[in-house]
Amino acid sequence: MPRSGRPAAPWLLFLVPTFIWGTTWLTIKFQLGTVAPEISVAYRFALASLVLFGWCVAQGLRLRYDLRTHVDLAVMGFLQFGLNYVLVYESERRLTSGLVAVAFALMVVWNVAGARLFFGTPARPAMLVGAALGLAGVTLMFWPEVARLGEASGRGLGLAMAVLGSTFASAGNLWSQRLYRGGHAVAPTTAWAMAYASAAVAVSCAARGIPFSFEATWPYVASLGYLVLFGSVFAFLAYLTLLRRVGAGPAGYTSAVIPAVAMLTSTVFEGYRWTAVALSGMALVVAGNLLVMRSPRAGAAAPPTPASSAAPRP
């Protein structure tokens, strides 16, 4: 965010990433046309990395790292912006955008488990209860889809892709802690990770003979621009500013609101039909995220952690 001028209010910094990340799930739908999903992912993060690199240069942030750090950045990018997003785009070809967003609320579960397994981070009782509530909520939200897995609709595959995508996103989240614990700034490392992800996806497409086509239509170009500038840059910078201003705990509450915003947009634009079971599931997802994000150090500024980075960001 700009250094000069009057600082943005914390409530505005909260609303900006929450609204943007809550609506980008629906925006991805406009990318699903004649261009292969993998190609759209490569375009998106190639452009987003260029914008972030430019912002880092303007802010005077360090962009040079040693070889070992670049390897870590490549792994982080492949997991968090490569495999993860390819699966998101593919799953949205089969499911409503809101349901895919809710599936990514499972990142709370994977992050808590992964932080305990790989970093020895103790899981507080509230975090365990929150993760359990989130898992139960996602199960309820998807129960109609699970009940129809035998139908030849592709929804079962879409659900599997969404869940698998959430595990890759969480793995990238956890891997990034190697970088953050080493004191590296988040924006430059994310720019490099996005660049490596775009390159990896593009090489994979070339090896498999997927054509690098482009859809020169208003819906495709506009949605790509929104995903690049707003979903991958502006919301990210606003969230980082909020993180520095109020700390990881309060900033992490975005993860409780984003699935609700995504489901609201899905209801309005995709005709998602709510049931009592789905409403109960949504309530459990939000409650679970809120419990996980509660922290004794909520007011302290801190770098992102597996729990505070759990917001589903499409």
mmCIF file of C-alpha atoms in Angstrom:
data_model
loop_
_atom_site.group_PDB
_atom_site.id
_atom_site.type_symbol
_atom_site.label_atom_id
_atom_site.label_comp_id
_atom_site.label_asym_id
_atom_site.label_seq_id
_atom_site.Cartn_x
_atom_site.Cartn_y
_atom_site.Cartn_z
ATOM 1 C CA MET A 1 0.000 0.000 0.000
ATOM 2 C CA PRO A 2 1.234 3.570 -0.553
ATOM 3 C CA ARG A 3 3.550 4.994 2.073
ATOM 4 C CA SER A 4 2.413 8.567 1.682
ATOM 5 C CA GLY A 5 -0.917 10.081 2.585
ATOM 6 C CA ARG A 6 -3.334 9.208 5.341
ATOM 7 C CA PRO A 7 -3.170 5.506 6.336
ATOM 8 C CA ALA A 8 -6.195 3.431 5.416
ATOM 9 C CA ALA A 9 -8.514 2.535 8.295
ATOM 10 C CA PRO A 10 -8.234 -1.058 9.568
ATOM 11 C CA TRP A 11 -11.906 -1.743 8.747
ATOM 12 C CA LEU A 12 -11.264 -0.754 5.118
ATOM 13 C CA LEU A 13 -8.159 -2.938 4.969
ATOM 14 C CA PHE A 14 -10.330 -5.795 6.255
ATOM 15 C CA LEU A 15 -13.164 -5.234 3.792
ATOM 16 C CA VAL A 16 -10.961 -4.915 0.693
ATOM 17 C CA PRO A 17 -9.348 -8.399 0.718
ATOM 18 C CA THR A 18 -12.494 -9.991 2.132
ATOM 19 C CA PHE A 19 -14.721 -8.672 -0.648
ATOM 20 C CA ILE A 20 -12.177 -9.262 -3.414
ATOM 21 C CA TRP A 21 -11.230 -12.789 -2.370
ATOM 22 C CA GLY A 22 -14.901 -13.559 -1.781
ATOM 23 C CA THR A 23 -15.800 -12.582 -5.361
ATOM 24 C CA THR A 24 -12.809 -13.966 -7.264
ATOM 25 C CA TRP A 25 -14.245 -17.486 -6.941
ATOM 26 C CA LEU A 26 -17.118 -16.411 -9.186
ATOM 27 C CA THR A 27 -14.794 -14.429 -11.468
ATOM 28 C CA ILE A 28 -12.865 -17.609 -12.279
ATOM 29 C CA LYS A 29 -16.007 -18.907 -13.994
ATOM 30 C CA PHE A 30 -15.436 -16.336 -16.779
ATOM 31 C CA GLN A 31 -12.002 -17.868 -17.430
ATOM 32 C CA LEU A 32 -13.509 -21.256 -18.242
ATOM 33 C CA GLY A 33 -14.110 -21.111 -21.967
ATOM 34 C CA THR A 34 -11.975 -21.904 -24.974
ATOM 35 C CA VAL A 35 -8.682 -21.356 -23.128
ATOM 36 C CA ALA A 36 -7.435 -24.370 -21.167
ATOM 37 C CA PRO A 37 -7.607 -23.770 -17.386
ATOM 38 C CA GLU A 38 -3.873 -24.431 -17.040
ATOM 39 C CA ILE A 39 -3.086 -21.754 -19.625
ATOM 40 C CA SER A 40 -5.298 -19.241 -17.820
ATOM 41 C CA VAL A 41 -3.455 -20.000 -14.572
ATOM 42 C CA ALA A 42 -0.101 -19.462 -16.316
ATOM 43 C CA TYR A 43 -1.280 -16.129 -17.759
ATOM 44 C CA ARG A 44 -2.664 -14.969 -14.429
ATOM 45 C CA PHE A 45 0.429 -15.532 -12.335
ATOM 46 C CA ALA A 46 2.886 -14.410 -14.985
ATOM 47 C CA LEU A 47 1.105 -11.050 -15.059
ATOM 48 C CA ALA A 48 0.584 -10.914 -11.277
ATOM 49 C CA SER A 49 4.269 -11.612 -10.619
ATOM 50 C CA LEU A 50 5.288 -8.797 -12.972
ATOM 51 C CA VAL A 51 2.996 -6.357 -11.151
ATOM 52 C CA LEU A 52 4.291 -7.478 -7.754
ATOM 53 C CA PHE A 53 7.918 -7.235 -8.908
ATOM 54 C CA GLY A 54 7.219 -3.686 -10.046
ATOM 55 C CA TRP A 55 5.633 -2.821 -6.697
ATOM 56 C CA CYS A 56 8.606 -4.295 -4.813
ATOM 57 C CA VAL A 57 11.047 -2.256 -6.904
ATOM 58 C CA ALA A 58 9.023 0.913 -6.279
ATOM 59 C CA GLN A 59 9.059 0.187 -2.525
ATOM 60 C CA GLY A 60 12.786 -0.578 -2.508
ATOM 61 C CA LEU A 61 12.293 -4.172 -1.321
ATOM 62 C CA ARG A 62 15.093 -6.711 -1.738
ATOM 63 C CA LEU A 63 14.533 -9.178 -4.591
ATOM 64 C CA ARG A 64 17.842 -11.066 -4.686
ATOM 65 C CA TYR A 65 18.092 -14.430 -2.912
ATOM 66 C CA ASP A 66 20.531 -17.320 -2.832
ATOM 67 C CA LEU A 67 20.013 -20.563 -4.738
ATOM 68 C CA ARG A 68 18.596 -22.479 -1.762
ATOM 69 C CA THR A 69 15.976 -19.787 -1.180
ATOM 70 C CA HIS A 70 15.017 -19.844 -4.855
ATOM 71 C CA VAL A 71 14.493 -23.604 -4.621
ATOM 72 C CA ASP A 72 12.188 -23.038 -1.653
ATOM 73 C CA LEU A 73 10.362 -20.342 -3.610
ATOM 74 C CA ALA A 74 9.920 -22.651 -6.591
ATOM 75 C CA VAL A 75 8.448 -25.398 -4.387
ATOM 76 C CA MET A 76 6.179 -22.912 -2.628
ATOM 77 C CA GLY A 77 4.976 -21.511 -5.956
ATOM 78 C CA PHE A 78 4.385 -24.934 -7.497
ATOM 79 C CA LEU A 79 2.224 -25.971 -4.540
ATOM 80 C CA GLN A 80 0.430 -22.743 -3.689
ATOM 81 C CA PHE A 81 -0.043 -21.070 -7.081
ATOM 82 C CA GLY A 82 0.485 -23.923 -9.532
ATOM 83 C CA LEU A 83 -1.154 -27.220 -8.618
ATOM 84 C CA ASN A 84 -3.560 -25.527 -6.249
ATOM 85 C CA TYR A 85 -5.012 -23.105 -8.788
ATOM 86 C CA VAL A 86 -5.130 -25.575 -11.665
ATOM 87 C CA LEU A 87 -7.299 -27.774 -9.445
ATOM 88 C CA VAL A 88 -9.434 -24.777 -8.434
ATOM 89 C CA TYR A 89 -10.134 -23.874 -12.066
ATOM 90 C CA GLU A 90 -10.843 -27.498 -12.985
ATOM 91 C CA SER A 91 -13.177 -28.014 -10.017
ATOM 92 C CA GLU A 92 -15.142 -24.879 -10.907
ATOM 93 C CA ARG A 93 -15.924 -26.435 -14.273
ATOM 94 C CA ARG A 94 -17.993 -28.997 -12.357
ATOM 95 C CA LEU A 95 -19.210 -27.207 -9.200
ATOM 96 C CA THR A 96 -20.597 -23.794 -8.303
ATOM 97 C CA SER A 97 -17.924 -21.311 -7.292
ATOM 98 C CA GLY A 98 -19.319 -20.936 -3.770
ATOM 99 C CA LEU A 99 -19.052 -24.651 -3.025
ATOM 100 C CA VAL A 100 -15.426 -24.690 -4.171
ATOM 101 C CA ALA A 101 -14.742 -21.778 -1.826
ATOM 102 C CA VAL A 102 -16.344 -23.671 1.048
ATOM 103 C CA ALA A 103 -14.234 -26.733 0.236
ATOM 104 C CA PHE A 104 -11.146 -24.584 0.640
ATOM 105 C CA ALA A 105 -12.210 -23.828 4.199
ATOM 106 C CA LEU A 106 -10.667 -27.266 4.843
ATOM 107 C CA MET A 107 -7.326 -25.453 4.743
ATOM 108 C CA VAL A 108 -7.989 -24.694 8.407
ATOM 109 C CA VAL A 109 -7.936 -28.431 9.149
ATOM 110 C CA TRP A 110 -4.869 -29.171 7.010
ATOM 111 C CA ASN A 111 -2.962 -26.157 8.389
ATOM 112 C CA VAL A 112 -3.546 -27.111 12.008
ATOM 113 C CA ALA A 113 -2.555 -30.736 11.356
ATOM 114 C CA GLY A 114 0.453 -29.782 9.232
ATOM 115 C CA ALA A 115 1.757 -27.216 11.696
ATOM 116 C CA ARG A 116 1.628 -29.854 14.442
ATOM 117 C CA LEU A 117 3.247 -32.547 12.283
ATOM 118 C CA PHE A 118 6.024 -30.546 10.622
ATOM 119 C CA PHE A 119 6.711 -27.716 13.069
ATOM 120 C CA GLY A 120 5.656 -29.224 16.372
ATOM 121 C CA THR A 121 3.261 -26.329 16.882
ATOM 122 C CA PRO A 122 0.903 -27.236 19.729
ATOM 123 C CA ALA A 123 -2.748 -27.159 18.750
ATOM 124 C CA ARG A 124 -4.824 -25.350 21.351
ATOM 125 C CA PRO A 125 -8.176 -26.969 22.239
ATOM 126 C CA ALA A 126 -10.042 -24.131 20.517
ATOM 127 C CA MET A 127 -8.095 -24.812 17.308
ATOM 128 C CA LEU A 128 -8.934 -28.522 17.415
ATOM 129 C CA VAL A 129 -12.604 -27.820 18.025
ATOM 130 C CA GLY A 130 -12.593 -25.197 15.276
ATOM 131 C CA ALA A 131 -10.982 -27.581 12.797
ATOM 132 C CA ALA A 132 -13.546 -30.264 13.670
ATOM 133 C CA LEU A 133 -16.413 -27.799 13.203
ATOM 134 C CA GLY A 134 -14.985 -26.690 9.862
ATOM 135 C CA LEU A 135 -14.699 -30.278 8.657
ATOM 136 C CA ALA A 136 -18.257 -31.026 9.756
ATOM 137 C CA GLY A 137 -19.531 -27.854 8.097
ATOM 138 C CA VAL A 138 -17.884 -28.613 4.759
ATOM 139 C CA THR A 139 -19.293 -32.160 4.900
ATOM 140 C CA LEU A 140 -22.812 -30.812 5.418
ATOM 141 C CA MET A 141 -22.433 -28.252 2.630
ATOM 142 C CA PHE A 142 -21.334 -30.946 0.201
ATOM 143 C CA TRP A 143 -23.680 -33.665 1.384
ATOM 144 C CA PRO A 144 -26.085 -33.301 -1.586
ATOM 145 C CA GLU A 145 -23.088 -33.610 -3.947
ATOM 146 C CA VAL A 146 -21.769 -36.662 -2.062
ATOM 147 C CA ALA A 147 -25.205 -38.280 -2.230
ATOM 148 C CA ARG A 148 -25.160 -37.918 -6.027
ATOM 149 C CA LEU A 149 -21.636 -39.194 -6.659
ATOM 150 C CA GLY A 150 -23.061 -42.065 -8.688
ATOM 151 C CA GLU A 151 -24.510 -39.693 -11.266
ATOM 152 C CA ALA A 152 -22.504 -39.038 -14.412
ATOM 153 C CA SER A 153 -22.322 -35.342 -13.724
ATOM 154 C CA GLY A 154 -18.649 -34.950 -12.893
ATOM 155 C CA ARG A 155 -19.498 -33.425 -9.533
ATOM 156 C CA GLY A 156 -17.677 -36.146 -7.632
ATOM 157 C CA LEU A 157 -14.514 -35.370 -9.587
ATOM 158 C CA GLY A 158 -15.038 -31.668 -8.963
ATOM 159 C CA LEU A 159 -15.338 -32.273 -5.233
ATOM 160 C CA ALA A 160 -12.205 -34.438 -5.215
ATOM 161 C CA MET A 161 -10.277 -31.744 -7.099
ATOM 162 C CA ALA A 162 -11.416 -29.024 -4.705
ATOM 163 C CA VAL A 163 -10.386 -31.023 -1.634
ATOM 164 C CA LEU A 164 -7.051 -31.983 -3.220
ATOM 165 C CA GLY A 165 -6.482 -28.361 -4.192
ATOM 166 C CA SER A 166 -7.004 -27.292 -0.591
ATOM 167 C CA THR A 167 -4.328 -29.760 0.547
ATOM 168 C CA PHE A 168 -1.819 -28.379 -1.973
ATOM 169 C CA ALA A 169 -2.670 -24.827 -0.885
ATOM 170 C CA SER A 170 -2.078 -25.787 2.729
ATOM 171 C CA ALA A 171 1.191 -27.541 1.826
ATOM 172 C CA GLY A 172 2.363 -24.367 0.102
ATOM 173 C CA ASN A 173 1.260 -22.380 3.131
ATOM 174 C CA LEU A 174 3.303 -24.580 5.438
ATOM 175 C CA TRP A 175 6.320 -24.610 3.121
ATOM 176 C CA SER A 176 6.307 -20.812 3.066
ATOM 177 C CA GLN A 177 7.021 -20.807 6.803
ATOM 178 C CA ARG A 178 10.594 -21.872 5.986
ATOM 179 C CA LEU A 179 10.960 -18.532 4.250
ATOM 180 C CA TYR A 180 9.088 -16.374 6.743
ATOM 181 C CA ARG A 181 10.967 -17.845 9.685
ATOM 182 C CA GLY A 182 14.176 -16.884 7.900
ATOM 183 C CA GLY A 183 13.076 -13.247 7.930
ATOM 184 C CA HIS A 184 12.268 -12.910 4.222
ATOM 185 C CA ALA A 185 9.676 -10.324 3.236
ATOM 186 C CA VAL A 186 6.342 -11.707 2.063
ATOM 187 C CA ALA A 187 5.702 -9.584 -1.056
ATOM 188 C CA PRO A 188 9.028 -10.292 -2.860
ATOM 189 C CA THR A 189 8.903 -14.008 -2.053
ATOM 190 C CA THR A 190 5.331 -14.177 -3.321
ATOM 191 C CA ALA A 191 6.337 -12.434 -6.553
ATOM 192 C CA TRP A 192 9.053 -15.032 -7.145
ATOM 193 C CA ALA A 193 6.754 -17.900 -6.167
ATOM 194 C CA MET A 194 4.095 -16.719 -8.623
ATOM 195 C CA ALA A 195 6.700 -16.421 -11.383
ATOM 196 C CA TYR A 196 7.985 -19.949 -10.757
ATOM 197 C CA ALA A 197 4.425 -21.302 -10.645
ATOM 198 C CA SER A 198 3.553 -19.676 -13.952
ATOM 199 C CA ALA A 199 6.721 -21.040 -15.561
ATOM 200 C CA ALA A 200 6.107 -24.556 -14.215
ATOM 201 C CA VAL A 201 2.496 -24.627 -15.434
ATOM 202 C CA ALA A 202 3.528 -23.232 -18.840
ATOM 203 C CA VAL A 203 6.286 -25.863 -19.262
ATOM 204 C CA SER A 204 3.822 -28.588 -18.290
ATOM 205 C CA CYS A 205 1.332 -27.331 -20.882
ATOM 206 C CA ALA A 206 4.008 -27.204 -23.583
ATOM 207 C CA ALA A 207 5.135 -30.746 -22.768
ATOM 208 C CA ARG A 208 1.545 -32.023 -23.004
ATOM 209 C CA GLY A 209 0.791 -30.148 -26.206
ATOM 210 C CA ILE A 210 -1.831 -27.831 -24.696
ATOM 211 C CA PRO A 211 -2.150 -24.818 -27.034
ATOM 212 C CA PHE A 212 -1.353 -21.350 -25.674
ATOM 213 C CA SER A 213 -4.563 -19.819 -26.952
ATOM 214 C CA PHE A 214 -6.137 -16.563 -25.826
ATOM 215 C CA GLU A 215 -9.778 -15.534 -25.767
ATOM 216 C CA ALA A 216 -9.949 -11.915 -26.874
ATOM 217 C CA THR A 217 -13.424 -11.343 -25.458
ATOM 218 C CA TRP A 218 -14.553 -8.799 -22.879
ATOM 219 C CA PRO A 219 -15.573 -11.389 -20.222
ATOM 220 C CA TYR A 220 -12.255 -13.266 -20.450
ATOM 221 C CA VAL A 221 -9.984 -10.224 -20.568
ATOM 222 C CA ALA A 222 -11.890 -8.346 -17.848
ATOM 223 C CA SER A 223 -11.978 -11.352 -15.531
ATOM 224 C CA LEU A 224 -8.266 -11.989 -16.103
ATOM 225 C CA GLY A 225 -7.509 -8.365 -15.268
ATOM 226 C CA TYR A 226 -9.633 -8.539 -12.111
ATOM 227 C CA LEU A 227 -7.946 -11.749 -10.972
ATOM 228 C CA VAL A 228 -4.477 -10.343 -11.645
ATOM 229 C CA LEU A 229 -4.793 -6.814 -10.279
ATOM 230 C CA PHE A 230 -7.395 -7.265 -7.566
ATOM 231 C CA GLY A 231 -7.301 -10.951 -6.593
ATOM 232 C CA SER A 232 -3.536 -11.457 -6.800
ATOM 233 C CA VAL A 233 -2.109 -7.992 -6.031
ATOM 234 C CA PHE A 234 -4.393 -5.363 -4.459
ATOM 235 C CA ALA A 235 -6.134 -7.697 -2.014
ATOM 236 C CA PHE A 236 -2.818 -9.275 -1.107
ATOM 237 C CA LEU A 237 -1.154 -5.918 -0.363
ATOM 238 C CA ALA A 238 -4.181 -4.741 1.625
ATOM 239 C CA TYR A 239 -4.093 -7.956 3.660
ATOM 240 C CA LEU A 240 -0.360 -7.577 4.367
ATOM 241 C CA THR A 241 -0.931 -3.998 5.494
ATOM 242 C CA LEU A 242 -3.761 -5.135 7.773
ATOM 243 C CA LEU A 243 -1.514 -7.899 9.101
ATOM 244 C CA ARG A 244 1.192 -5.405 10.054
ATOM 245 C CA ARG A 245 -1.376 -2.998 11.526
ATOM 246 C CA VAL A 246 -3.469 -5.283 13.740
ATOM 247 C CA GLY A 247 -1.614 -8.608 13.897
ATOM 248 C CA ALA A 248 -2.199 -12.109 12.581
ATOM 249 C CA GLY A 249 -5.174 -12.908 14.810
ATOM 250 C CA PRO A 250 -7.611 -10.154 13.778
ATOM 251 C CA ALA A 251 -6.394 -10.218 10.156
ATOM 252 C CA GLY A 252 -7.059 -13.930 10.012
ATOM 253 C CA TYR A 253 -10.766 -13.364 10.570
ATOM 254 C CA THR A 254 -11.021 -12.720 6.835
ATOM 255 C CA SER A 255 -11.017 -16.510 6.457
ATOM 256 C CA ALA A 256 -14.328 -16.709 8.312
ATOM 257 C CA VAL A 257 -16.026 -14.172 6.052
ATOM 258 C CA ILE A 258 -14.647 -15.066 2.604
ATOM 259 C CA PRO A 259 -16.598 -18.361 2.189
ATOM 260 C CA ALA A 260 -19.798 -16.567 3.175
ATOM 261 C CA VAL A 261 -19.194 -13.827 0.577
ATOM 262 C CA ALA A 262 -18.419 -16.488 -2.036
ATOM 263 C CA MET A 263 -21.633 -18.360 -1.247
ATOM 264 C CA LEU A 264 -23.627 -15.121 -1.407
ATOM 265 C CA THR A 265 -22.293 -14.295 -4.879
ATOM 266 C CA SER A 266 -22.915 -17.892 -5.956
ATOM 267 C CA THR A 267 -26.506 -17.610 -4.727
ATOM 268 C CA VAL A 268 -27.125 -14.386 -6.647
ATOM 269 C CA PHE A 269 -25.330 -15.187 -9.901
ATOM 270 C CA GLU A 270 -25.324 -19.000 -10.101
ATOM 271 C CA GLY A 271 -28.670 -19.779 -8.538
ATOM 272 C CA TYR A 272 -27.327 -21.852 -5.663
ATOM 273 C CA ARG A 273 -30.245 -23.175 -3.617
ATOM 274 C CA TRP A 274 -29.900 -23.194 0.135
ATOM 275 C CA THR A 275 -31.259 -25.947 2.350
ATOM 276 C CA ALA A 276 -31.452 -26.246 6.115
ATOM 277 C CA VAL A 277 -28.512 -28.663 6.005
ATOM 278 C CA ALA A 278 -26.444 -26.247 3.884
ATOM 279 C CA LEU A 279 -27.228 -23.327 6.213
ATOM 280 C CA SER A 280 -26.145 -25.414 9.194
ATOM 281 C CA GLY A 281 -22.958 -26.361 7.389
ATOM 282 C CA MET A 282 -22.155 -22.736 6.539
ATOM 283 C CA ALA A 283 -22.667 -21.744 10.177
ATOM 284 C CA LEU A 284 -20.257 -24.482 11.284
ATOM 285 C CA VAL A 285 -17.647 -23.415 8.725
ATOM 286 C CA VAL A 286 -17.749 -19.803 9.921
ATOM 287 C CA ALA A 287 -17.730 -20.833 13.605
ATOM 288 C CA GLY A 288 -14.821 -23.202 13.019
ATOM 289 C CA ASN A 289 -12.744 -20.538 11.299
ATOM 290 C CA LEU A 290 -13.461 -18.053 14.073
ATOM 291 C CA LEU A 291 -12.320 -20.519 16.734
ATOM 292 C CA VAL A 292 -9.101 -21.327 14.890
ATOM 293 C CA MET A 293 -8.287 -17.652 14.408
ATOM 294 C CA ARG A 294 -8.694 -16.786 18.080
ATOM 295 C CA SER A 295 -5.245 -16.153 19.467
ATOM 296 C CA PRO A 296 -3.837 -14.925 22.790
ATOM 297 C CA ARG A 297 -1.568 -12.690 20.711
ATOM 298 C CA ALA A 298 -4.330 -11.370 18.502
ATOM 299 C CA GLY A 299 -3.276 -7.788 18.964
ATOM 300 C CA ALA A 300 0.398 -8.338 18.297
ATOM 301 C CA ALA A 301 1.855 -7.738 14.874
ATOM 302 C CA ALA A 302 3.299 -10.903 13.465
ATOM 303 C CA PRO A 303 4.289 -12.509 10.183
ATOM 304 C CA PRO A 304 1.842 -14.915 8.593
ATOM 305 C CA THR A 305 1.598 -18.331 10.200
ATOM 306 C CA PRO A 306 -0.144 -21.483 8.978
ATOM 307 C CA ALA A 307 -3.261 -20.513 10.894
ATOM 308 C CA SER A 308 -3.278 -16.834 9.996
ATOM 309 C CA SER A 309 -2.717 -17.641 6.320
ATOM 310 C CA ALA A 310 -5.698 -19.966 6.167
ATOM 311 C CA ALA A 311 -8.009 -17.621 4.266
ATOM 312 C CA PRO A 312 -9.166 -19.237 1.016
ATOM 313 C CA ARG A 313 -7.661 -17.007 -1.684
ATOM 314 C CA PRO A 314 -8.658 -17.954 -5.225
#
